[in-house]
Amino acid sequence: MLTPEQARDRAADIVARARAAGADAADAVFAADAALDVSVRLGALEDVGRSESEELGLRVFVGRRSASVSTSDLSGDAMARAVERAVAMAREAPEDRWAGLAPAERLLRGAPPQLDLDDGGEVAPETLRAAALEAEEAARAVPGVTNSEGGGASASRMVMALATSHGFAAGYAATGYSVSASVVAGEGADMQRDYAHHGARLRRLLDSPAAIGTLAGERAVARLHPGRLASGGMPVVFDPRVGSSLVGHLVAAIAGSAITRRTSFLLDRLGERVMAEGIRVEDDPHRPHGLRSRPFDGEGLAVSPTAIVADGVLETWLLESAAARQLGLEPTGHAARGTGGAPGVSTSNLYMVAGRVPVETLIGDIADGVYVTELIGSGVNPVTGDYSRGAAGFRIVGGRIAEPVAEFTVAGNLKEMFLAMTPANDLEFRYGVNVPTLRIDGMTVASG
């Protein structure tokens, strides 16, 4: 695999070729990835998967017209053909008054920040197999577990580089490791499955396979013999595993494309209270060894920690350059792109700041409610904010988590849900999007 410096030079080379071929401006992304995945089931090796890829994406501008091409053939002749094709396509494309590279004055200058994303490790298949077996064995050892859907372990490394014709060229590398287990508890008509998974940029930060497996087994057993909920309005408490999806709906609603197309339930709400008082949602691209940390965005802009919601007030849209121009604003450093097409937007290490109360206090005054550990389906209207999803979890009775329940629906409207949200103090950074346990009063629950 190329080094970040070599990848940077590859991207810069095709940009220079595009300029020489008649493009007024250009940018290019080089992406390489190598991954090794091992899966086991019932104590035996099931599969070993290897993948390697290298791809280069080029975007060119001729006046206000643009076109994009990508190629995995990195030979000189293939690169020349890609440049020729991109320039020819751009000349025939319709004009787009908002298209263009990011503002030159906003580009990252100097060396990219060091975020400790790459431990340079190479893991043998035998090592991954041992980790997968250990996770599955620990899960199957939990009393009540009756079958296994398997254990898995993976290791990967990626190199990404970006170059533009107006002065930016940089690259970086990142490793990734994961271990998972999925098992079944119970027998006959009363069987339940669950899983546990952990991923980390650095191998030394990965949870032990035994701990991951044990958690998977305990989760599956805890779901046995589910009952049904009575329908009606009640407090709903979201486990962090599923509560992060609520913040995902917030992000989708404030993306530049949703605002410019006027397809957001938070349209015209910038600077207004959209979440409960005291709630803060932040995005931190500089978090050391974060799963989504990055030294620059998909247009070469410098990135920095951003408060998206502060004290419940929406502080910013998420804008790449085209949407920013259309709205008369500045790009926010959230551009994201692959090797094909124009940039979109994404957050990096997104999280909701922990609240002040422990989970026990958060649910302590709930006489009758539900603790949600699984969400099913995608019944969310991005324009109105109407929300309705299938769910499973546990009853809350007298302030305590009680028996498992399944086959019910939780419904509301995201605008009202955000304003009724209360976070606990149990935030942990385990995923790309992290939230503490969340309580929302007044939701509608319907039993299936």
Coordinates of N, CA and C in Angstrom, one line a residue, residues 59 98 100-108 166 254-256 294 297-304 306 315-336 343-346:
R59 N -12.3 15.3 -10.2 CA -13.3 16.3 -10.6 C -12.7 17.5 -11.2
W98 N -23.2 27.4 -8.6 CA -22.7 27.2 -7.2 C -21.5 26.3 -7.2
G100 N -17.7 24.7 -7.7 CA -16.4 25.2 -7.6 C -15.6 24.6 -6.4
L101 N -14.3 24.9 -6.4 CA -13.5 24.5 -5.3 C -13.8 25.3 -4.1
A102 N -13.3 24.8 -2.9 CA -13.5 25.5 -1.7 C -12.7 26.8 -1.7
P103 N -13.1 27.8 -0.9 CA -12.3 29.1 -0.8 C -10.8 28.8 -0.5
A104 N -9.9 29.4 -1.3 CA -8.5 29.1 -1.1 C -8.0 29.6 0.3
E105 N -8.6 30.6 0.8 CA -8.2 31.2 2.1 C -8.6 30.3 3.3
R106 N -9.5 29.3 3.0 CA -9.9 28.4 4.1 C -9.2 27.1 4.1
L107 N -8.3 26.9 3.1 CA -7.6 25.6 3.0 C -6.7 25.4 4.2
L108 N -6.5 24.1 4.6 CA -5.5 23.8 5.6 C -4.1 24.1 5.1
H166 N -5.7 24.6 -6.5 CA -5.5 25.9 -5.9 C -4.7 25.8 -4.6
I254 N -29.9 19.1 9.2 CA -29.1 20.4 9.1 C -28.0 20.3 8.0
A255 N -28.0 19.2 7.2 CA -27.1 19.1 6.1 C -27.4 20.2 5.1
G256 N -26.4 20.7 4.4 CA -26.6 21.8 3.4 C -27.6 21.4 2.4
R294 N -10.4 13.2 11.5 CA -9.8 13.5 10.2 C -9.0 14.8 10.4
D297 N -11.1 18.3 5.8 CA -12.4 17.8 5.3 C -12.2 17.4 3.8
G298 N -13.3 17.0 3.2 CA -13.3 16.5 1.9 C -13.0 17.5 0.8
E299 N -12.8 18.8 1.2 CA -12.4 19.8 0.2 C -11.1 20.4 0.6
G300 N -10.4 19.9 1.6 CA -9.1 20.4 2.0 C -9.2 21.5 3.0
L301 N -10.4 21.7 3.6 CA -10.5 22.8 4.6 C -10.0 22.3 5.9
A302 N -9.4 23.2 6.7 CA -9.1 22.9 8.1 C -10.3 22.6 8.9
V303 N -10.2 21.7 9.8 CA -11.4 21.3 10.6 C -11.0 21.6 12.1
S304 N -12.1 21.7 12.9 CA -11.9 22.0 14.3 C -13.2 21.6 15.0
T306 N -16.6 21.6 16.8 CA -17.7 22.5 16.5 C -18.9 22.2 17.4
E315 N -26.7 25.9 16.4 CA -25.7 26.9 16.1 C -25.2 27.0 14.7
T316 N -25.4 25.9 13.9 CA -24.8 25.9 12.6 C -25.5 24.9 11.7
W317 N -25.5 25.2 10.4 CA -25.8 24.1 9.4 C -24.5 23.4 9.1
L318 N -24.5 22.3 8.4 CA -23.3 21.5 8.0 C -23.2 21.7 6.5
L319 N -22.2 22.5 6.1 CA -22.1 23.0 4.7 C -20.8 22.7 4.0
E320 N -20.9 22.1 2.8 CA -19.8 22.1 1.9 C -19.9 23.4 1.1
S321 N -18.9 23.6 0.2 CA -18.8 24.9 -0.5 C -20.0 25.2 -1.4
A322 N -20.5 24.2 -2.1 CA -21.6 24.6 -3.0 C -22.8 25.0 -2.3
A323 N -23.2 24.3 -1.3 CA -24.4 24.7 -0.5 C -24.1 26.0 0.2
A324 N -22.9 26.2 0.7 CA -22.6 27.5 1.4 C -22.7 28.6 0.4
R325 N -22.3 28.5 -0.8 CA -22.5 29.6 -1.8 C -23.9 29.9 -2.0
Q326 N -24.7 28.8 -2.1 CA -26.1 29.0 -2.4 C -26.9 29.7 -1.3
L327 N -26.4 29.4 -0.1 CA -27.0 30.0 1.1 C -26.4 31.4 1.5
G328 N -25.3 31.7 0.8 CA -24.6 33.0 1.2 C -23.9 32.9 2.5
L329 N -23.4 31.7 2.8 CA -22.7 31.4 4.1 C -21.3 30.9 3.8
E330 N -20.5 30.6 4.8 CA -19.2 30.0 4.7 C -19.3 28.5 4.9
P331 N -18.5 27.7 4.2 CA -18.4 26.3 4.4 C -17.9 26.0 5.9
T332 N -18.4 24.9 6.4 CA -18.2 24.6 7.9 C -17.1 23.6 8.1
G333 N -16.5 23.1 7.1 CA -15.4 22.1 7.3 C -16.0 20.7 7.5
H334 N -17.2 20.4 7.0 CA -17.8 19.1 7.1 C -18.0 18.4 5.8
A335 N -17.3 18.9 4.7 CA -17.4 18.2 3.4 C -16.8 16.8 3.5
A336 N -17.4 15.9 2.8 CA -17.0 14.5 2.8 C -17.2 14.0 1.4
P343 N -18.6 16.6 -3.4 CA -18.7 16.4 -2.0 C -20.1 16.5 -1.4
G344 N -20.4 15.7 -0.4 CA -21.5 15.9 0.4 C -21.0 16.4 1.8
V345 N -21.8 16.1 2.8 CA -21.3 16.5 4.2 C -21.5 15.3 5.1
S346 N -20.6 15.3 6.1 CA -20.8 14.3 7.2 C -20.1 14.9 8.4

